[in-house]
Structures are given as structure tokens and as C-alpha cells.
PDB file of C-alpha atoms in Angstrom:
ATOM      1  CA  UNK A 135      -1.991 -17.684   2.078  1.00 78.00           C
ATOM      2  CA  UNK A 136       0.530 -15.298   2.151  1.00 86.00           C
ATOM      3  CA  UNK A 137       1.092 -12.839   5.371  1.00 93.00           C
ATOM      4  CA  UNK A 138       3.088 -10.428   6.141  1.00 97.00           C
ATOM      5  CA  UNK A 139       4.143  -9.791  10.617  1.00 97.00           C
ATOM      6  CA  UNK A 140       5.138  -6.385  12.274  1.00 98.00           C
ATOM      7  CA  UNK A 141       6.098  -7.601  15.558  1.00 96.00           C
ATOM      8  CA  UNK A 142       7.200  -3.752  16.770  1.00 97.00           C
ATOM      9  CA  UNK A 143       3.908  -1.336  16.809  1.00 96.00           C
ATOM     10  CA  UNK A 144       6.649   1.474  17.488  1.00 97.00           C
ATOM     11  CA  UNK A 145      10.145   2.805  17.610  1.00 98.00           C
ATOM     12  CA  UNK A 146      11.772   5.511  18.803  1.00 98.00           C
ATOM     13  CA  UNK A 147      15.398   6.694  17.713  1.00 98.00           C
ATOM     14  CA  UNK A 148      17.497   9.366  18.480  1.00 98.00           C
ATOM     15  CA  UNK A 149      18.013  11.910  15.328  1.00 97.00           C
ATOM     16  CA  UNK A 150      21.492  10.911  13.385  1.00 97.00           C
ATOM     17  CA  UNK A 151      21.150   7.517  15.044  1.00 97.00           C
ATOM     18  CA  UNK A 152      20.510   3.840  13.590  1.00 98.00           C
ATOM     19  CA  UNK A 153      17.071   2.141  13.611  1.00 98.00           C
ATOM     20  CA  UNK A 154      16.283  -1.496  12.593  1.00 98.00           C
ATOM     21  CA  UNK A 155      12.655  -2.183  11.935  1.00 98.00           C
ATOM     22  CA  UNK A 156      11.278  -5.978  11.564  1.00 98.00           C
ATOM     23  CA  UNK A 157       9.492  -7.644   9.044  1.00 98.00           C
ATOM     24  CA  UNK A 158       8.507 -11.432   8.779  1.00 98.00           C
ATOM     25  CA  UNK A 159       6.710 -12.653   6.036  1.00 97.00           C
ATOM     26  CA  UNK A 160       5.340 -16.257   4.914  1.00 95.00           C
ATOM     27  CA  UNK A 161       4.908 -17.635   1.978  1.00 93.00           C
ATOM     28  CA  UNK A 162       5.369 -20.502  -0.376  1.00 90.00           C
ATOM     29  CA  UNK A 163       6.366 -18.731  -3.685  1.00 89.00           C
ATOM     30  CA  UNK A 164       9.396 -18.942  -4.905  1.00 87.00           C
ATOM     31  CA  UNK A 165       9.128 -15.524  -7.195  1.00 88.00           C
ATOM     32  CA  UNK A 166       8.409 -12.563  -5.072  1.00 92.00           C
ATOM     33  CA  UNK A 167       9.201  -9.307  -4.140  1.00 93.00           C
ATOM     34  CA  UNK A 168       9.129  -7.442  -1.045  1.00 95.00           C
ATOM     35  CA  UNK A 169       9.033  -3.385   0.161  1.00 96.00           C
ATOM     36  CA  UNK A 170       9.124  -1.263   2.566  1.00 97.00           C
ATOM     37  CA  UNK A 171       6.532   1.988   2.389  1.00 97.00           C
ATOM     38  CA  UNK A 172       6.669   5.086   4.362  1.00 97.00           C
ATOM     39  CA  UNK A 173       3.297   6.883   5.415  1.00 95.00           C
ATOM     40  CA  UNK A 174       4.010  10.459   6.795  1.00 92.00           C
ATOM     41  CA  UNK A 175       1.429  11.554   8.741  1.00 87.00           C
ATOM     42  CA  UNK A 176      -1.862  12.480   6.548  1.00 80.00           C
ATOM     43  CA  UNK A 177       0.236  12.286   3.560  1.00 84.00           C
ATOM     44  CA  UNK A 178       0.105   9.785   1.011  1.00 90.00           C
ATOM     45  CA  UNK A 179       2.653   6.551   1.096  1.00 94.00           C
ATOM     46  CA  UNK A 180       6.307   6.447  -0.848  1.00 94.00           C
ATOM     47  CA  UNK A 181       8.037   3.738  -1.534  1.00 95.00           C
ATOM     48  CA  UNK A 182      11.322   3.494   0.726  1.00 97.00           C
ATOM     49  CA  UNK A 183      13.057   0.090  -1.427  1.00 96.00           C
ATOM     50  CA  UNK A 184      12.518  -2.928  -2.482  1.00 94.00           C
ATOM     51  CA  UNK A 185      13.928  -6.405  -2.930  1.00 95.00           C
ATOM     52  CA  UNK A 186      13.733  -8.825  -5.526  1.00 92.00           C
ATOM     53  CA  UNK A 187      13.372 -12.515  -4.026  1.00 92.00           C
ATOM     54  CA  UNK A 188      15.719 -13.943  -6.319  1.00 90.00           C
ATOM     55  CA  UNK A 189      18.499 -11.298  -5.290  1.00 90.00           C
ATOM     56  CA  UNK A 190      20.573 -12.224  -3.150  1.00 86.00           C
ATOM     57  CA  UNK A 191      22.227  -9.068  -2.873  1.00 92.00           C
ATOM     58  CA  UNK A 192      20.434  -7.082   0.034  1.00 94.00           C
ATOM     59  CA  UNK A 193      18.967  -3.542  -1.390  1.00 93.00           C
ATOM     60  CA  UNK A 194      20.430  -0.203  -0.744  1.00 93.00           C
ATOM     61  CA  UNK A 195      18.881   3.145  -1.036  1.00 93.00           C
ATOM     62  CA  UNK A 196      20.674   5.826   0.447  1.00 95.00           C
ATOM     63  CA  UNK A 197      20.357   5.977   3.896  1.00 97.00           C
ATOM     64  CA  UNK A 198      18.122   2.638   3.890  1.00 97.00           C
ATOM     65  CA  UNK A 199      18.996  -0.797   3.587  1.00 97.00           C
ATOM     66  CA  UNK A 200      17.608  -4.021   4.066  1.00 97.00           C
ATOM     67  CA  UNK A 201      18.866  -7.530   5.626  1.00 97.00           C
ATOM     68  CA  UNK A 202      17.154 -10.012   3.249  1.00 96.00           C
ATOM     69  CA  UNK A 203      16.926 -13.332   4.849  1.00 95.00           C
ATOM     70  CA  UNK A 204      15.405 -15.756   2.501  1.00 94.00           C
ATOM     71  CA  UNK A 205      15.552 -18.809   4.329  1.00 94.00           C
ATOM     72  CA  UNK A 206      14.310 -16.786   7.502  1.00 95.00           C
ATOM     73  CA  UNK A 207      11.822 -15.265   5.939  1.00 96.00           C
ATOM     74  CA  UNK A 208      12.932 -12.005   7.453  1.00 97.00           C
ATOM     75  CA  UNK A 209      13.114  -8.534   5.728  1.00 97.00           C
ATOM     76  CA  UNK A 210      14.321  -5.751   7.798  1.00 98.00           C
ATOM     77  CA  UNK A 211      14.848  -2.053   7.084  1.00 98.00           C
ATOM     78  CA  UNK A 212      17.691  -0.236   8.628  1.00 98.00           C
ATOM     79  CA  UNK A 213      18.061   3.204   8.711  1.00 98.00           C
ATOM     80  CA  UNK A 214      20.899   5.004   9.012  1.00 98.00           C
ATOM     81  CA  UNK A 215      21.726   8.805  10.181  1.00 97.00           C
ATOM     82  CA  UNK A 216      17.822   8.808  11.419  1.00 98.00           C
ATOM     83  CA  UNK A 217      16.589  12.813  10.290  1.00 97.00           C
ATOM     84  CA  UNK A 218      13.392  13.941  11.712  1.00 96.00           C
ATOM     85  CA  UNK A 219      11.518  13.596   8.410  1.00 95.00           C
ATOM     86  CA  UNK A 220      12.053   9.748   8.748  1.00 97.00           C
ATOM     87  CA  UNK A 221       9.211   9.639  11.544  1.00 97.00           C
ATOM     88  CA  UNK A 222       6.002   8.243   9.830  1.00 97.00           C
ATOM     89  CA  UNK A 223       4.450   4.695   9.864  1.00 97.00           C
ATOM     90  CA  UNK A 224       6.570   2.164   7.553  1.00 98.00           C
ATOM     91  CA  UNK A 225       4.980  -1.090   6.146  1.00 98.00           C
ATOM     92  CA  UNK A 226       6.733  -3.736   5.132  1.00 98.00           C
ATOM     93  CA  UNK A 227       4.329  -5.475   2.027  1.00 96.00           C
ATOM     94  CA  UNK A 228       4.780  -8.439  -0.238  1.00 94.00           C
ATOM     95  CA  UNK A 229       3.722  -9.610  -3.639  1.00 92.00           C
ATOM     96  CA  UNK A 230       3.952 -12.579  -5.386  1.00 88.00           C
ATOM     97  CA  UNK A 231       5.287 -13.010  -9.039  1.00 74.00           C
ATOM     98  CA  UNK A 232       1.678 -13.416 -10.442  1.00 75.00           C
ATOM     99  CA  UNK A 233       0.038 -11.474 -12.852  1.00 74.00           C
ATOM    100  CA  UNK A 234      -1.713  -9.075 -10.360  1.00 82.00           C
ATOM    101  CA  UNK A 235       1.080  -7.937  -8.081  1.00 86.00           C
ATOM    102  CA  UNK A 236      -1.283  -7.122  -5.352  1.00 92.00           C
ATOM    103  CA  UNK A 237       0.536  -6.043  -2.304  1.00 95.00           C
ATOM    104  CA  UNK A 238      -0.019  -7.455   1.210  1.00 95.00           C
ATOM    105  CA  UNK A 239       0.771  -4.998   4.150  1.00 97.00           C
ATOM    106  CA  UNK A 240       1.774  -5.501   7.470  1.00 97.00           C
ATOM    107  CA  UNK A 241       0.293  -3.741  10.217  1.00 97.00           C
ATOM    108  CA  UNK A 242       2.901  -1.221  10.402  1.00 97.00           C
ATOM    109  CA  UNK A 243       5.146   0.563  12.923  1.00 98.00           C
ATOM    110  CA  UNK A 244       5.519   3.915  13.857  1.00 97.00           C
ATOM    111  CA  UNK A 245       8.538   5.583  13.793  1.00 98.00           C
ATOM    112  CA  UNK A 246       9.767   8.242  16.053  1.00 97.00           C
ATOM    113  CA  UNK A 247      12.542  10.757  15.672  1.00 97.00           C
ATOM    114  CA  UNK A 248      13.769  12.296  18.810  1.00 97.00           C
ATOM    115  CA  UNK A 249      16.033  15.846  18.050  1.00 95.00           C
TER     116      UNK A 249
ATOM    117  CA  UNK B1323       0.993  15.223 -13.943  1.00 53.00           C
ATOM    118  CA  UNK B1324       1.627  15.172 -10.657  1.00 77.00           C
ATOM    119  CA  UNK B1325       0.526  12.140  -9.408  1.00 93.00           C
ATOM    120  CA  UNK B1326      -2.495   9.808  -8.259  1.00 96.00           C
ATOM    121  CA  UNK B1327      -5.325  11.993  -7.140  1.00 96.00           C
ATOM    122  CA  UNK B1328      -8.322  11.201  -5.376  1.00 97.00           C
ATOM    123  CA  UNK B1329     -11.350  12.942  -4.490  1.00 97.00           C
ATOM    124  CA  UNK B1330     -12.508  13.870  -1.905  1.00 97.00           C
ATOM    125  CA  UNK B1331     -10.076  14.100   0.739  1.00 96.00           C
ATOM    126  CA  UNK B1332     -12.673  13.460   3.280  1.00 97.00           C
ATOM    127  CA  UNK B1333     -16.568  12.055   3.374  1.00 98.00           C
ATOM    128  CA  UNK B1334     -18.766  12.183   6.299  1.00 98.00           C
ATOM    129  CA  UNK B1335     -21.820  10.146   5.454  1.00 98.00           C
ATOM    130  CA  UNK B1336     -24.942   8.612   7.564  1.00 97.00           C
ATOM    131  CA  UNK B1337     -25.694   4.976   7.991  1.00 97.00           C
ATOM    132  CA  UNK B1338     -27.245   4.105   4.652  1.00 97.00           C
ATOM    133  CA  UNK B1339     -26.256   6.436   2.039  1.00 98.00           C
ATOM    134  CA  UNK B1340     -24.485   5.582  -1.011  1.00 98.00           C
ATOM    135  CA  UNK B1341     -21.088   7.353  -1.207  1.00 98.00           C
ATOM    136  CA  UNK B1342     -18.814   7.359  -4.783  1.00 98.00           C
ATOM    137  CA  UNK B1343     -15.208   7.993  -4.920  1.00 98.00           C
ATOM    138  CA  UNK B1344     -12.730   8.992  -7.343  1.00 98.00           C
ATOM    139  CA  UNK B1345      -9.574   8.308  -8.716  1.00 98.00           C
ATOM    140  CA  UNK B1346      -7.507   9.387 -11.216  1.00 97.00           C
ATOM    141  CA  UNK B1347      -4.219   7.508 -11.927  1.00 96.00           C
ATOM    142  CA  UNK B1348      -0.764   8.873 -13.657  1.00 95.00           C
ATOM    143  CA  UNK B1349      -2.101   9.171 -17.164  1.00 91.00           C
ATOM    144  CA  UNK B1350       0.318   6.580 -18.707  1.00 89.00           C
ATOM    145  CA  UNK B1351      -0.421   3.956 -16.149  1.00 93.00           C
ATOM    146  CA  UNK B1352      -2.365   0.869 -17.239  1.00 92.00           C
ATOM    147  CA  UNK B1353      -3.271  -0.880 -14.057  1.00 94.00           C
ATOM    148  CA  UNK B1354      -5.132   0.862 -10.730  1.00 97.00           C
ATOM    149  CA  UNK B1355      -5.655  -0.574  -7.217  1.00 97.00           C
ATOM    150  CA  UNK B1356      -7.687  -0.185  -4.638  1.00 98.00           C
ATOM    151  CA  UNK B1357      -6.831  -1.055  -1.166  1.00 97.00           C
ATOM    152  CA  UNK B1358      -8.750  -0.062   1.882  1.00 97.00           C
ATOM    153  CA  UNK B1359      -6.423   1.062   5.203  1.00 96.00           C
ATOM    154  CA  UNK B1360      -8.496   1.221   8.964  1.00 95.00           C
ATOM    155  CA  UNK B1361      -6.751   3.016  11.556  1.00 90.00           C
ATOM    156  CA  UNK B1362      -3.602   1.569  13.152  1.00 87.00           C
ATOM    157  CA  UNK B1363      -3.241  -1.357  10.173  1.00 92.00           C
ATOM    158  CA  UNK B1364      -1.907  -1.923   6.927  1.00 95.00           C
ATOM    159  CA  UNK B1365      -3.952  -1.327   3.394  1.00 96.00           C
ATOM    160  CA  UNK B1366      -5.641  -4.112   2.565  1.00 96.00           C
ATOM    161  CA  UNK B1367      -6.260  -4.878  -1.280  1.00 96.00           C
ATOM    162  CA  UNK B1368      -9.738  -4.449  -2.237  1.00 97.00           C
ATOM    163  CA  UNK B1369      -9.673  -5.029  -6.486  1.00 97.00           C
ATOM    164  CA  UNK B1370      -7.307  -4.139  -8.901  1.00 95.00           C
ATOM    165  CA  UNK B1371      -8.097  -3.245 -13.080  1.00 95.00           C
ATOM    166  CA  UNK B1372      -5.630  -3.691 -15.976  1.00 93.00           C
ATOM    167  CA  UNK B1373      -6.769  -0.934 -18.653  1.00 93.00           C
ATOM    168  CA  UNK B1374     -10.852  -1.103 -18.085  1.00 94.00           C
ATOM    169  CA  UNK B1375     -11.029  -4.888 -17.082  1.00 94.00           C
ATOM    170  CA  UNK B1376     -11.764  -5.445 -13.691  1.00 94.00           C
ATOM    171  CA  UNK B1377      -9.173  -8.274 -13.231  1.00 93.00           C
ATOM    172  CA  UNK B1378      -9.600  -9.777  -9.066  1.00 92.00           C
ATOM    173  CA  UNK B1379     -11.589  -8.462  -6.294  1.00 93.00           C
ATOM    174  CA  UNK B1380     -10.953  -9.275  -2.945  1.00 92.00           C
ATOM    175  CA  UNK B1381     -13.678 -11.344  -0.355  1.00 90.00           C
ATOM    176  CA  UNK B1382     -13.788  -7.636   1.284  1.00 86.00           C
ATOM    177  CA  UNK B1383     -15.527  -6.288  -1.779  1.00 89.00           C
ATOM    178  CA  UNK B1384     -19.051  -6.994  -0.624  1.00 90.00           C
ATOM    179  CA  UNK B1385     -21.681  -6.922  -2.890  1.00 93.00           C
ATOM    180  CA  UNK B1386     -22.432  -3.190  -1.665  1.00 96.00           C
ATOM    181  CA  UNK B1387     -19.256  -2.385  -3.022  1.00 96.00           C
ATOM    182  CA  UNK B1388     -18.555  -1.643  -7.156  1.00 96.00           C
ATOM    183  CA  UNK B1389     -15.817  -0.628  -8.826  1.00 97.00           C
ATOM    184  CA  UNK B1390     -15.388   0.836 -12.523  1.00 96.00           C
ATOM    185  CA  UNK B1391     -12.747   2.044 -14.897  1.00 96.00           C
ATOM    186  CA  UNK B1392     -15.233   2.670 -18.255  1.00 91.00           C
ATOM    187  CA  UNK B1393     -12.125   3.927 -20.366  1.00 86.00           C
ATOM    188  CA  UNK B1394      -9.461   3.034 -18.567  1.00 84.00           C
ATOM    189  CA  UNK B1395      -8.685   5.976 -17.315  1.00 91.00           C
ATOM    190  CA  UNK B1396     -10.117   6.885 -13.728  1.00 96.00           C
ATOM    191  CA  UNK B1397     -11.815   4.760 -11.336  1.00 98.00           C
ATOM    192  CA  UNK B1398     -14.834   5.154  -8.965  1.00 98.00           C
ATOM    193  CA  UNK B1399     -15.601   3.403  -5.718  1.00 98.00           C
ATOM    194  CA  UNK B1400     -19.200   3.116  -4.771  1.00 98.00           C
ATOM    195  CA  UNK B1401     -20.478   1.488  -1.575  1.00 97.00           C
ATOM    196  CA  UNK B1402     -23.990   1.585  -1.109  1.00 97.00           C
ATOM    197  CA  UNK B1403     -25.759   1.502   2.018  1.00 97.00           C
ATOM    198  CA  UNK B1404     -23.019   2.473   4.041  1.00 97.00           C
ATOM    199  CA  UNK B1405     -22.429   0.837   7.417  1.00 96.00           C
ATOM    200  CA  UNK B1406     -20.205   1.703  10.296  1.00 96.00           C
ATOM    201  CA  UNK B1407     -17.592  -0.634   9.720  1.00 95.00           C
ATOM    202  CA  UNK B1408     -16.871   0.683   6.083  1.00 97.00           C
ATOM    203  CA  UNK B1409     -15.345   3.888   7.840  1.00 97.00           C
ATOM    204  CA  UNK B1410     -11.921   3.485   6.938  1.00 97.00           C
ATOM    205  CA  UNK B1411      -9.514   5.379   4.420  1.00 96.00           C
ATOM    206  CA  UNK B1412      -9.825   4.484   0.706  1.00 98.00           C
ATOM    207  CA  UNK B1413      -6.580   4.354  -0.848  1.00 97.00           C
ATOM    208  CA  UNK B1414      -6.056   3.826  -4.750  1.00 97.00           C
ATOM    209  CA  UNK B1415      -2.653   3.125  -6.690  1.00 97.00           C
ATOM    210  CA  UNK B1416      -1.663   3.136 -10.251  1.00 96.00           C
ATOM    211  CA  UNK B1417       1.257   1.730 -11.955  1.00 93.00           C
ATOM    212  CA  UNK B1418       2.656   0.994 -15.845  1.00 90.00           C
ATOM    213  CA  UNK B1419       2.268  -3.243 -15.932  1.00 82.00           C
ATOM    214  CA  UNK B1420       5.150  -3.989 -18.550  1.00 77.00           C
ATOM    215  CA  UNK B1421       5.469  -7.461 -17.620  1.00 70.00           C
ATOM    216  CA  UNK B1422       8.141  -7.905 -14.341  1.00 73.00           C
ATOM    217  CA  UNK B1423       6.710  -5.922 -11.383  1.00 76.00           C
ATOM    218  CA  UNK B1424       6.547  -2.155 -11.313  1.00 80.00           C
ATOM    219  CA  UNK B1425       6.091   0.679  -8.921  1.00 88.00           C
ATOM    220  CA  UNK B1426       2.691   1.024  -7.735  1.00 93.00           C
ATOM    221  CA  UNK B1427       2.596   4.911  -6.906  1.00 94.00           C
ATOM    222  CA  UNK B1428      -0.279   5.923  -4.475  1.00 96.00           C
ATOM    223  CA  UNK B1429      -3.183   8.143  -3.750  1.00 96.00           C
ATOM    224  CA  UNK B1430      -3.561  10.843  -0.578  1.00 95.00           C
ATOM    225  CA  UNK B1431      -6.345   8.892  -0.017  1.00 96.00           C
ATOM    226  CA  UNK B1432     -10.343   8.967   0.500  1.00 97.00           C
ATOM    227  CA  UNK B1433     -11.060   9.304   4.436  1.00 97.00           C
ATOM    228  CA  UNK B1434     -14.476   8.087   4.918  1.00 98.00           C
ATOM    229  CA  UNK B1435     -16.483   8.309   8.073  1.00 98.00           C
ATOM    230  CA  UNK B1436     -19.945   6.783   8.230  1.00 97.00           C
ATOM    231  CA  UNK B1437     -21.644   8.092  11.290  1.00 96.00           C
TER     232      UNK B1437
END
């Protein structure tokens, strides 16, 4: 079965600083794709980026990025120039190349922005 | 349209009612999720439908749990005989299936407490 591990329960960052968050997944697909959402407090969740497996070219979305490890089976998000809207819970999730492209979460961390 | 909407917000039920939620998906979209999110972890996916075909429930969907999209438009969520351990929030996602993965774009949610 496929899982999905978010060793850090929470970060804390300084505003216009960098912040790496950690994501570990498992799996024995070879088509999949991977994301990280952002939950703002009571508000519903976005989608931050996302990574095709078969890319080996790490994503880039403004001020986020990820480090795509395939053989590690690591997918972290780093954000840069942190702003105090970035504080929310992030999940990093997974799905498979099947037809359903149901996502698996991790548990989460919690990101906060100090000004 | 503005987005995935889901009523209500909130739900405060007793131990053994019935309790129906609603969701109405981006009115192009062809598939809708549901995934179900307890505090301090990641959604987990409950039962996704392509158009009005109920395509894969999870093991979670117990058989006090049902699920419909008559027309393939909007879905409701019923759990019946609510217990304590279905308090949790109800989150539903829609997204246009056009063969490789796309978007999923998510609800505020359906917070429901069962006292």
C-alpha cells in the first residue's frame, strides 16, 4: 500500500527567510504524481505544486520548489522569501497513475511565520 | 462559478441521528471526491464518482455511510446513526478527468460534530 510520512508536525521561519518541509513517500508504482497542499486556517486547501514521477526536472512555482528524489523516495517543498500568508498546514499527498487518482495525505505540518 | 461549495459549514448532531451533506462541484467537472480530514491529520479518501457512477469506496465507508451523484452533478453524504468517532470534517473535491491526472480543486468543507 502506498503511504505517504510527515516526519516534522511543525515549523517555524522567520518572515523573508527559507523553509524546507519533508515528505517521504512509499510506493511501488512506477507512474505517479506527487503535491504539496496548503490549508490556511478554516479555509479550504490550494494546491501549492506538483511533480510528475517521470520528471526528472524538480517543479518550480514561484516562490516554491521541490527537491524530487526518486530513488529516495523524498519530496520536499522549499520555500523561499517566507511572507506571513505562507503560515497554514501543508500536506504533502500522492497518487498513483490509475484510473481514480485518489490522493493519499500525509499528516501534515504546520507552518509558522514569524514578522 | 466560483468554486466547490459545500453545505453546511458546520453540523452539530446527537449520537444517532442521520445527518446529509452537500456538495456541489465546478459545473464542468466530471469526477467528485470525498475525503474525510480529523483534527491534526491528513484527508483521508472516502469514495470518489466519475459523472453519476460511484466508481471506489474506501474500507472507511461503513455501511452507515452512502454516497450519491443522481445526475452527475452534486453529491450528498449521508451517515446514519451517527457515532462519536464520525466527528471529523467532510471535505469534497471535483476535478475535469481528461485522461492524464488533473487538478482536484476542493471544498471549505463540512465540520461535523456528533455530541
Amino acid at each position: 500500500a502506498q503511504t505517504v510520512t510527515q516526519s516534522q508536525p511543525e515549523m517555524s521561519v522567520q518572515e523573508a527567510e527559507t523553509v524546507t518541509l519533508s515528505c517521504t513517500y512509499d510506493t511501488s508504482e512506477s507512474d505517479y504524481y506527487l503535491f504539496w497542499y496548503k490549508q490556511p486556517p478554516s479555509r479550504q486547501m490550494i494546491l501549492v505544486i506538483r511533480q510528475e514521477a517521470y520528471k526528472q526536472q524538480n517543479a518550480t512555482e514561484n516562490r516554491f520548489s521541490v527537491n524530487f528524489q526518486k530513488a529516495a523516495k523524498s519530496f520536499s517543498l522549499k520555500i523561499s522569501d517566507s511572507q506571513l500568508g505562507d503560515a497554514a498546514m501543508y500536506f504533502c499527498a500522492y497518487t498513483s497513475g490509475d484510473s481514480s487518482y485518489k490522493l493519499i495525505f500525509g499528516s501534515g505540518t504546520r507552518l509558522l511565520v514569524r514578522p | 462559478d466560483t468554486g466547490v461549495s459545500q453545505d453546511p459549514r458546520h453540523k452539530i448532531t446527537k449520537r444517532g441521528q442521520n445527518v446529509t451533506f452537500r456538495c456541489d462541484p465546478i459545473s464542468e467537472h466530471n469526477r467528485l471526491y470525498w475525503y474525510r480530514q480529523t483534527l491534526g491529520q491528513g484527508p483521508e479518501f472516502l469514495t470518489y464518482f466519475q459523472n453519476e457512477a460511484q466508481l471506489e469506496k474506501s474500507r472507511l465507508l461503513s455501511d452507515r455511510f452512502s454516497a450519491e451523484r443522481p445526475k452527475g452533478s452534486f453529491s450528498t453524504l449521508e451517515i446514519q446513526r451517527t457515532e462519536q468517532g464520525d466527528s471529523a470534517m467532510y471535505l469534497c473535491a471535483s476535478s475535469l478527468a481528461l485522461g492524464r491526472y488533473n487538478e482536484q480543486f476542493f471544498g471549505p468543507g463540512t465540520r461535523l460534530t456528533v455530541l
